[in-house]
Amino acid sequence: MTKTLIVSYTPRINSNTQKLVQDFMTKSQGKTEVSYLNLVTHTPDLLLKDNLNIMLKRNFTDIALSEEEKRLLAKNDEMLSQLKASDFIVLAYPMNNFTVPAPVKAWIDAVLQPNQTFKLTEKGYEGLCHGKKAAVLMTTGGDYDLEIAKPMNHATGLITTVFGIIGIPSQHISAYGLNVYPNRINEILEVTKEKITDLVKLWYN
Ligand SMILES: Cc1cc2nc3c(=O)[nH]c(=O)nc-3n(C[C@H](O)[C@H](O)[C@H](O)COP(=O)(O)O)c2cc1C
């Protein structure tokens, strides 16, 4: 059976993004083995002085790490291993300030590691994650289908690049306008759920 990793950041009580995650889980039940990374309760460590320098030492030198140094990298490395062990990845979050929420960015910093998920060569980036697929469930308050707002959506392009760099094609299922069209929230979510139905068929049938 295939393995699917759901990575989500949905801290708000009654989160609409979480409703989409739940819909995906219900529809994919029994079709794939699901593991779940909740970035609200299991937030990646930010790369600060200690762990950033230990990571550079590990990734770019032959110097062996001490047990204590390995321990400082373990939480983020576990997230990298989870990604590498999955066939399908669902990343779910609401837009925050025109891009991905900080814990999602911290997850990106955990899983984009040279010689683990990508290589940098003279020809550019080479993804090392082969045969995987990703889907992104994003909800927003504004409507980024409007021409005037499209350039302000810095989330979709960023995540497309991030998955692309490591060799994973991504598709984006976005529920736009949940704050600007309060009377249409249910309608927007239902249309989005139909896209999730199509995704589940595409991936698991
Ligand atoms: C801190 C914060 C920043 C936000 N920034 C944006 C934004 O830049 N653009 C936007 O369209 N919506 C923004 N929103 C609105 C949410 O993206 C939107 O309401 C989303 O659907 C909430 O999802 P949830 O129901 O899963 O919490 C922001 C919300 C919060 C809490």
XYZ file of N, CA and C and ligand atoms in Angstrom:
646
model
N 0.835 -1.205 0.000
C 0.000 0.000 0.000
C 0.876 1.264 0.000
N 0.427 2.288 -0.698
C 1.206 3.541 -0.730
C 1.157 4.245 0.629
N 2.120 5.152 0.804
C 2.167 5.905 2.056
C 1.902 7.388 1.779
N 1.024 7.961 2.569
C 0.695 9.388 2.407
C 1.003 10.129 3.703
N 1.718 11.210 3.556
C 2.039 12.064 4.703
C 1.201 13.341 4.615
N 0.443 13.609 5.673
C -0.288 14.884 5.749
C 0.480 15.802 6.695
N 0.840 16.968 6.185
C 1.536 17.969 6.997
C 0.590 19.157 7.110
N 0.172 19.473 8.337
C -0.824 20.543 8.426
C -0.500 21.560 9.506
N -0.893 22.777 9.228
C -0.831 23.860 10.212
C -2.203 24.516 10.211
N -3.032 24.141 11.154
C -4.405 24.670 11.202
C -4.765 24.992 12.658
N -4.192 26.059 13.223
C -4.364 26.295 14.657
C -5.726 26.865 15.064
N -6.458 27.445 14.114
C -7.690 28.148 14.506
C -8.792 27.158 14.878
N -9.507 27.486 15.975
C -10.664 26.661 16.348
C -11.684 26.769 15.219
N -12.239 25.635 14.804
C -13.197 25.579 13.691
C -12.537 25.930 12.351
N -11.275 25.592 12.224
C -10.498 25.907 11.019
C -11.128 25.327 9.752
N -11.279 26.173 8.740
C -11.789 25.691 7.448
C -10.752 24.834 6.726
N -9.492 25.162 6.897
C -8.436 24.346 6.271
C -8.484 22.929 6.844
N -8.706 22.850 8.175
C -8.777 21.538 8.812
C -9.968 20.736 8.282
N -11.069 21.433 7.938
C -12.227 20.729 7.360
C -11.830 20.075 6.033
N -10.974 20.754 5.278
C -10.516 20.185 3.999
C -9.599 18.986 4.251
N -8.739 19.103 5.266
C -7.858 17.980 5.621
C -8.718 16.776 6.021
N -9.745 17.043 6.835
C -10.634 15.963 7.290
C -11.318 15.308 6.092
N -11.738 16.128 5.140
C -12.399 15.607 3.939
C -11.442 14.689 3.173
N -10.190 15.125 3.044
C -9.201 14.277 2.367
C -9.020 12.964 3.119
N -8.944 13.047 4.443
C -8.713 11.833 5.241
C -9.884 10.855 5.102
N -11.093 11.379 5.137
C -12.278 10.520 5.007
C -12.281 9.833 3.635
N -12.004 10.614 2.599
C -12.090 10.066 1.237
C -10.951 9.103 0.910
N -9.823 9.258 1.592
C -8.664 8.400 1.269
C -8.553 7.202 2.221
N -9.461 7.139 3.191
C -9.385 6.081 4.194
C -9.402 4.697 3.541
N -8.468 3.862 3.938
C -8.398 2.503 3.413
C -7.697 2.387 2.073
N -7.403 3.531 1.435
C -6.786 3.497 0.102
C -5.282 3.700 0.175
N -4.789 4.197 1.303
C -3.378 4.514 1.472
C -3.083 4.529 2.967
N -1.831 4.340 3.318
C -1.463 4.377 4.743
C -1.089 5.821 5.100
N -1.862 6.419 5.988
C -1.690 7.848 6.276
C -0.869 8.067 7.548
N 0.104 8.959 7.475
C 0.727 9.459 8.704
C 0.522 10.974 8.741
N 0.557 11.520 9.945
C 0.106 12.891 10.127
C 1.146 13.687 10.900
N 1.574 14.793 10.334
C 2.481 15.694 11.043
C 1.721 16.992 11.324
N 1.439 17.225 12.595
C 0.708 18.423 13.006
C 1.726 19.488 13.411
N 1.887 20.486 12.566
C 2.920 21.505 12.814
C 2.557 22.448 13.966
N 1.311 22.371 14.449
C 0.924 23.199 15.598
C 1.465 22.592 16.889
N 1.364 21.278 16.986
C 1.818 20.611 18.218
C 3.241 20.086 18.085
N 3.701 19.937 16.849
C 5.033 19.386 16.604
C 5.728 20.331 15.617
N 6.139 21.479 16.149
C 6.670 22.554 15.298
C 8.162 22.344 15.063
N 8.606 22.423 13.819
C 10.047 22.245 13.561
C 10.865 23.308 14.298
N 12.082 22.940 14.676
C 12.971 23.924 15.296
C 13.394 24.946 14.242
N 13.369 26.224 14.622
C 13.942 27.251 13.736
C 15.442 27.020 13.639
N 16.020 27.346 12.498
C 17.466 27.197 12.355
C 18.145 28.394 13.006
N 18.644 28.184 14.217
C 19.322 29.248 14.966
C 20.799 28.868 15.103
N 21.515 29.554 15.975
C 22.981 29.420 15.945
C 23.469 27.973 16.103
N 22.986 27.280 17.146
C 23.518 25.939 17.411
C 23.156 24.957 16.299
N 21.846 24.802 16.079
C 21.453 23.732 15.141
C 21.828 24.066 13.695
N 21.824 25.351 13.330
C 22.224 25.695 11.947
C 23.684 25.298 11.706
N 24.549 25.618 12.666
C 25.970 25.310 12.463
C 26.259 23.816 12.535
N 25.510 23.126 13.370
C 25.677 21.663 13.423
C 25.197 21.045 12.093
N 24.101 21.572 11.578
C 23.585 21.056 10.308
C 24.594 21.279 9.179
N 25.208 22.461 9.150
C 26.222 22.743 8.116
C 27.416 21.798 8.270
N 27.816 21.569 9.528
C 28.938 20.652 9.797
C 28.590 19.244 9.290
N 27.376 18.803 9.572
C 26.942 17.466 9.159
C 26.854 17.352 7.626
N 26.289 18.426 6.999
C 26.022 18.331 5.561
C 27.236 18.650 4.691
N 28.186 19.413 5.208
C 29.273 19.878 4.325
C 30.677 19.524 4.789
N 30.827 18.774 5.895
C 32.170 18.338 6.298
C 32.122 16.844 6.622
N 33.309 16.272 6.816
C 33.361 14.851 7.188
C 33.487 14.672 8.701
N 33.399 15.778 9.429
C 33.570 15.694 10.889
C 32.340 15.017 11.507
N 32.595 14.004 12.310
C 31.476 13.273 12.922
C 30.798 14.131 13.991
N 29.480 13.993 14.107
C 28.750 14.746 15.122
C 28.755 13.986 16.445
N 28.773 14.728 17.535
C 28.635 14.108 18.858
C 27.171 13.685 19.037
N 26.919 12.875 20.046
C 25.543 12.441 20.314
C 24.662 13.650 20.633
N 25.222 14.599 21.364
C 24.462 15.807 21.721
C 24.117 16.620 20.459
N 25.083 16.717 19.540
C 24.811 17.448 18.292
C 23.737 16.739 17.470
N 23.814 15.418 17.423
C 22.784 14.662 16.677
C 21.409 14.894 17.296
N 21.409 14.954 18.630
C 20.136 15.154 19.335
C 19.504 16.501 18.952
N 20.355 17.511 18.763
C 19.831 18.840 18.416
C 19.235 18.880 17.002
N 19.626 17.949 16.162
C 19.071 17.912 14.796
C 17.917 16.919 14.661
N 17.728 16.095 15.693
C 16.853 14.919 15.553
C 15.409 15.279 15.188
N 14.868 16.313 15.814
C 13.446 16.626 15.574
C 13.210 16.964 14.095
N 14.031 17.853 13.542
C 13.858 18.232 12.133
C 14.222 17.078 11.201
N 15.241 16.315 11.578
C 15.636 15.185 10.727
C 14.544 14.130 10.627
N 13.781 13.974 11.705
C 12.659 13.028 11.698
C 11.640 13.458 10.628
N 11.461 14.771 10.490
C 10.517 15.289 9.483
C 11.030 15.020 8.069
N 12.334 15.131 7.920
C 12.950 14.810 6.630
C 12.745 13.326 6.307
N 12.948 12.474 7.300
C 12.774 11.026 7.083
C 11.332 10.698 6.725
N 10.393 11.360 7.400
C 8.967 11.133 7.107
C 8.665 11.448 5.648
N 9.199 12.568 5.182
C 8.972 12.964 3.789
C 9.564 11.923 2.835
N 10.804 11.515 3.129
C 11.482 10.565 2.237
C 10.767 9.216 2.186
N 10.079 8.869 3.278
C 9.404 7.564 3.353
C 8.007 7.589 2.723
N 7.561 8.745 2.226
C 6.185 8.865 1.728
C 6.134 8.854 0.205
N 5.000 8.360 -0.308
C 4.756 8.409 -1.757
C 3.978 9.671 -2.128
N 3.084 10.052 -1.234
C 2.232 11.229 -1.473
C 2.323 12.158 -0.271
N 2.325 13.462 -0.540
C 2.382 14.447 0.547
C 1.236 15.432 0.354
N 0.478 15.659 1.422
C -0.545 16.703 1.427
C -0.084 17.759 2.413
N 0.074 18.978 1.927
C 0.496 20.088 2.792
C -0.681 21.057 2.900
N -1.128 21.317 4.130
C -2.348 22.124 4.315
C -2.103 23.278 5.274
N -2.523 24.463 4.868
C -2.334 25.646 5.716
C -3.204 26.800 5.200
N -3.548 27.747 6.099
C -4.148 29.000 5.632
C -3.033 29.965 5.247
N -3.309 30.846 4.291
C -2.312 31.889 3.981
C -2.155 32.817 5.184
N -0.934 33.138 5.527
C -0.651 34.138 6.557
C 0.221 35.237 5.966
N -0.289 36.452 5.972
C 0.487 37.599 5.487
C 1.151 37.330 4.135
N 0.309 36.889 3.218
C 0.638 36.733 1.788
C 1.578 35.583 1.469
N 1.896 34.780 2.478
C 2.756 33.634 2.187
C 2.371 32.479 3.111
N 3.275 31.513 3.250
C 2.960 30.373 4.119
C 3.189 30.770 5.581
N 2.456 30.173 6.509
C 2.699 30.453 7.932
C 4.114 30.030 8.340
N 4.651 30.708 9.363
C 6.038 30.463 9.777
C 6.343 28.990 10.077
N 5.456 28.245 10.731
C 5.790 26.829 10.975
C 5.914 26.011 9.683
N 5.172 26.410 8.648
C 5.310 25.720 7.356
C 6.677 26.045 6.746
N 7.085 27.307 6.882
C 8.418 27.682 6.385
C 9.501 26.925 7.152
N 9.296 26.757 8.469
C 10.267 26.010 9.274
C 10.327 24.545 8.819
N 9.170 23.992 8.415
C 9.147 22.616 7.885
C 9.935 22.544 6.566
N 9.768 23.574 5.728
C 10.536 23.613 4.477
C 12.033 23.608 4.797
N 12.427 24.410 5.794
C 13.848 24.473 6.164
C 14.343 23.132 6.710
N 13.418 22.353 7.269
C 13.811 21.030 7.793
C 13.992 20.004 6.670
N 13.156 20.098 5.633
C 13.168 19.019 4.623
C 13.992 19.343 3.376
N 14.335 20.608 3.155
C 15.210 20.905 2.018
C 16.657 20.839 2.500
N 17.262 19.677 2.333
C 18.641 19.515 2.782
C 19.482 18.946 1.651
N 20.649 19.577 1.391
C 21.494 19.119 0.292
C 21.921 17.668 0.487
N 21.950 16.950 -0.618
C 22.320 15.533 -0.667
C 21.330 14.614 0.041
N 20.278 15.186 0.553
C 19.205 14.383 1.144
C 17.971 14.460 0.239
N 17.534 15.683 -0.055
C 16.347 15.849 -0.903
C 16.668 16.555 -2.233
N 17.836 17.211 -2.309
C 18.241 17.818 -3.585
C 19.761 17.897 -3.657
N 20.240 18.050 -4.881
C 21.675 18.285 -5.103
C 21.822 19.587 -5.863
N 22.859 20.336 -5.563
C 23.138 21.550 -6.327
C 24.327 21.252 -7.230
N 24.106 21.284 -8.547
C 25.174 20.973 -9.490
C 25.439 22.199 -10.351
N 26.428 22.080 -11.234
C 26.727 23.217 -12.117
C 25.537 23.543 -13.027
N 24.695 22.530 -13.241
C 23.529 22.747 -14.109
C 22.327 23.259 -13.332
N 22.470 23.368 -12.030
C 21.352 23.853 -11.206
C 20.923 22.815 -10.189
N 19.686 22.930 -9.748
C 19.178 22.015 -8.728
C 18.764 20.681 -9.348
N 19.044 19.611 -8.630
C 18.566 18.296 -9.054
C 17.806 17.671 -7.885
N 16.537 17.389 -8.099
C 15.725 16.799 -7.037
C 16.104 15.352 -6.796
N 16.119 14.948 -5.535
C 16.473 13.566 -5.193
C 15.260 12.764 -4.718
N 14.091 13.390 -4.721
C 12.873 12.686 -4.299
C 12.157 12.207 -5.563
N 12.315 10.939 -5.855
C 11.757 10.439 -7.114
C 10.426 9.710 -6.881
N 9.532 9.852 -7.834
C 8.279 9.084 -7.824
C 7.254 9.529 -6.788
N 7.432 10.714 -6.242
C 6.464 11.191 -5.244
C 5.565 12.265 -5.874
N 4.427 12.490 -5.212
C 3.529 13.564 -5.662
C 3.053 14.350 -4.448
N 2.795 15.641 -4.664
C 2.324 16.481 -3.555
C 1.068 17.239 -3.963
N 0.217 17.473 -2.965
C -0.932 18.356 -3.157
C -0.940 19.367 -2.013
N -1.346 20.585 -2.345
C -1.335 21.659 -1.361
C -2.768 22.146 -1.173
N -3.248 22.089 0.072
C -4.571 22.616 0.399
C -4.375 23.947 1.111
N -4.726 25.024 0.437
C -4.557 26.347 1.060
C -5.889 27.084 1.082
N -6.208 27.696 2.219
C -7.361 28.601 2.266
C -6.850 30.024 2.474
N -7.618 30.981 1.972
C -7.221 32.386 2.124
C -8.455 33.236 2.446
N -8.187 34.391 3.033
C -9.272 35.337 3.279
C -9.603 36.121 2.020
N -8.570 36.507 1.267
C -8.753 37.286 0.043
C -8.955 36.390 -1.179
N -9.289 37.013 -2.297
C -9.553 36.263 -3.532
C -8.368 36.442 -4.490
N -7.522 35.448 -4.551
C -6.306 35.549 -5.372
C -6.528 35.079 -6.811
N -7.823 34.859 -7.169
C -8.157 34.689 -8.589
C -8.316 36.056 -9.253
N -8.523 37.098 -8.452
C -8.656 38.452 -9.017
C -7.299 38.913 -9.536
N -7.289 39.465 -10.741
C -6.012 39.877 -11.367
C -5.205 40.791 -10.451
N -5.895 41.722 -9.783
C -5.197 42.706 -8.939
C -4.521 42.035 -7.737
N -5.055 40.903 -7.301
C -4.527 40.247 -6.091
C -3.518 39.142 -6.416
N -3.548 38.624 -7.657
C -2.667 37.495 -8.003
C -1.203 37.703 -7.598
N -0.624 38.905 -7.877
C 0.801 39.073 -7.535
C 1.074 39.055 -6.038
N 0.031 39.167 -5.224
C 0.241 39.185 -3.759
C 0.266 37.779 -3.169
N -0.075 36.785 -3.964
C -0.045 35.401 -3.464
C 1.387 34.871 -3.594
N 2.140 34.976 -2.515
C 3.524 34.504 -2.535
C 3.635 33.078 -2.005
N 2.501 32.487 -1.672
C 2.529 31.128 -1.115
C 2.607 30.080 -2.226
N 1.726 30.189 -3.222
C 1.622 29.134 -4.233
C 2.921 28.988 -5.026
N 3.491 30.126 -5.424
C 4.751 30.061 -6.183
C 5.880 29.489 -5.348
N 5.951 29.913 -4.090
C 7.008 29.425 -3.200
C 6.922 27.903 -3.048
N 5.728 27.406 -2.770
C 5.589 25.969 -2.514
C 5.817 25.157 -3.798
N 5.394 25.717 -4.934
C 5.661 25.042 -6.213
C 7.167 24.909 -6.413
N 7.900 25.991 -6.129
C 9.362 25.963 -6.260
C 9.979 24.965 -5.284
N 9.530 25.004 -4.050
C 10.102 24.145 -2.999
C 9.944 22.661 -3.366
N 8.731 22.258 -3.724
C 8.543 20.851 -4.096
C 9.302 20.549 -5.397
N 9.299 21.498 -6.317
C 9.982 21.287 -7.599
C 11.473 21.050 -7.418
N 12.099 21.822 -6.548
C 13.542 21.711 -6.294
C 13.917 20.302 -5.837
N 13.033 19.690 -5.043
C 13.369 18.353 -4.529
C 12.810 17.241 -5.420
N 12.195 17.638 -6.532
C 11.787 16.637 -7.535
C 10.362 16.145 -7.393
N 9.537 16.894 -6.657
C 8.155 16.446 -6.440
C 7.190 17.401 -7.143
N 6.453 16.907 -8.148
C 5.447 17.782 -8.769
C 4.315 18.051 -7.780
N 3.820 19.291 -7.767
C 2.751 19.613 -6.808
C 1.536 20.155 -7.534
N 0.378 19.847 -6.989
C -0.834 20.475 -7.495
C -1.506 21.225 -6.351
N -2.182 22.304 -6.720
C -2.663 23.238 -5.701
C -4.177 23.326 -5.707
N -4.752 23.019 -4.557
C -6.200 23.110 -4.381
C -6.433 24.237 -3.378
N -6.895 25.370 -3.879
C -6.985 26.556 -3.023
C -8.433 27.002 -2.859
N -8.788 27.312 -1.633
C -10.107 27.896 -1.357
C -9.887 29.374 -1.062
N -10.115 30.197 -2.086
C -9.863 31.640 -1.962
C -11.116 32.372 -1.478
N -10.889 33.475 -0.770
C -11.970 34.431 -0.514
C -12.852 34.128 0.676
N -12.374 33.335 1.632
C -13.252 32.935 2.733
C -13.592 34.096 3.665
N -12.782 35.148 3.660
C -13.122 36.332 4.470
C -13.882 37.381 3.658
N -13.549 37.495 2.378
C -14.225 38.560 1.590
C -15.593 38.129 1.067
N -15.859 36.840 1.059
C -17.188 36.364 0.638
C -17.802 35.534 1.776
N -18.112 36.161 2.913
C -18.576 35.368 4.070
C -19.852 34.579 3.795
N -20.677 35.059 2.872
C -21.926 34.328 2.582
C -21.691 33.126 1.673
N -20.496 33.017 1.148
C -20.241 31.942 0.185
C -19.278 30.881 0.736
N -18.994 30.936 2.043
C -17.977 30.032 2.596
C -18.321 28.563 2.294
N -19.569 28.171 2.578
C -19.928 26.758 2.361
C -19.798 26.369 0.898
N -20.248 27.265 0.020
C -20.175 26.994 -1.428
C -18.703 26.827 -1.859
N -17.845 27.718 -1.381
C -16.418 27.645 -1.755
C -15.805 26.344 -1.229
N -16.163 25.985 0.003
C -15.604 24.752 0.568
C -16.115 23.519 -0.184
N -17.388 23.545 -0.600
C -17.936 22.386 -1.334
C -17.231 22.218 -2.682
N -17.009 23.326 -3.383
C -16.301 23.257 -4.672
C -14.887 22.711 -4.452
N -14.267 23.147 -3.351
C -12.906 22.688 -3.043
C -12.910 21.192 -2.730
N -13.947 20.745 -2.024
C -14.034 19.315 -1.682
C -14.210 18.451 -2.935
N -14.892 18.995 -3.954
C -15.001 18.240 -5.216
C -13.613 18.043 -5.830
N -12.767 19.045 -5.687
C -11.389 18.919 -6.210
C -10.615 17.883 -5.403
N -10.915 17.778 -4.121
C -10.261 16.760 -3.283
C -10.732 15.367 -3.710
N -12.008 15.238 -4.057
C -12.521 13.954 -4.574
C -11.730 13.553 -5.825
N -11.524 14.515 -6.724
C -10.774 14.234 -7.964
C -9.331 13.837 -7.641
N -8.737 14.506 -6.664
C -7.353 14.199 -6.276
C -7.245 12.766 -5.762
N -8.167 12.388 -4.897
C -8.132 11.036 -4.312
C -8.281 9.990 -5.421
N -9.167 10.251 -6.386
C -9.334 9.324 -7.519
C -8.041 9.234 -8.318
N -7.451 10.381 -8.579
C -6.220 10.439 -9.383
C -5.086 9.683 -8.695
N -4.952 9.858 -7.394
C -3.821 9.279 -6.684
C -3.994 7.790 -6.364
N -5.204 7.389 -5.978
C -5.328 6.051 -5.382
C -6.140 5.065 -6.196
N -6.777 5.500 -7.317
C -7.568 4.507 -8.066
C -6.766 3.860 -9.179
C -2.106 35.916 11.083
C -3.019 35.832 9.870
C -2.606 36.360 8.673
C -3.430 36.286 7.548
N -2.983 36.768 6.374
C -3.753 36.663 5.275
C -3.292 37.143 4.021
O -2.204 37.676 3.884
N -4.096 37.010 2.949
C -5.330 36.442 3.036
O -6.010 36.322 2.023
N -5.803 35.958 4.204
C -5.036 36.069 5.321
N -5.485 35.583 6.515
C -6.809 34.953 6.546
C -6.735 33.439 6.486
O -5.806 32.989 5.530
C -8.083 32.857 6.130
O -9.078 33.352 6.964
C -8.042 31.347 6.170
O -9.126 30.811 5.474
C -8.083 30.847 7.611
O -8.037 29.444 7.594
P -8.528 28.585 8.853
O -10.030 28.653 8.865
O -8.018 27.225 8.550
O -7.902 29.186 10.061
C -4.707 35.660 7.644
C -5.115 35.141 8.874
C -4.296 35.230 9.980
C -4.759 34.638 11.269
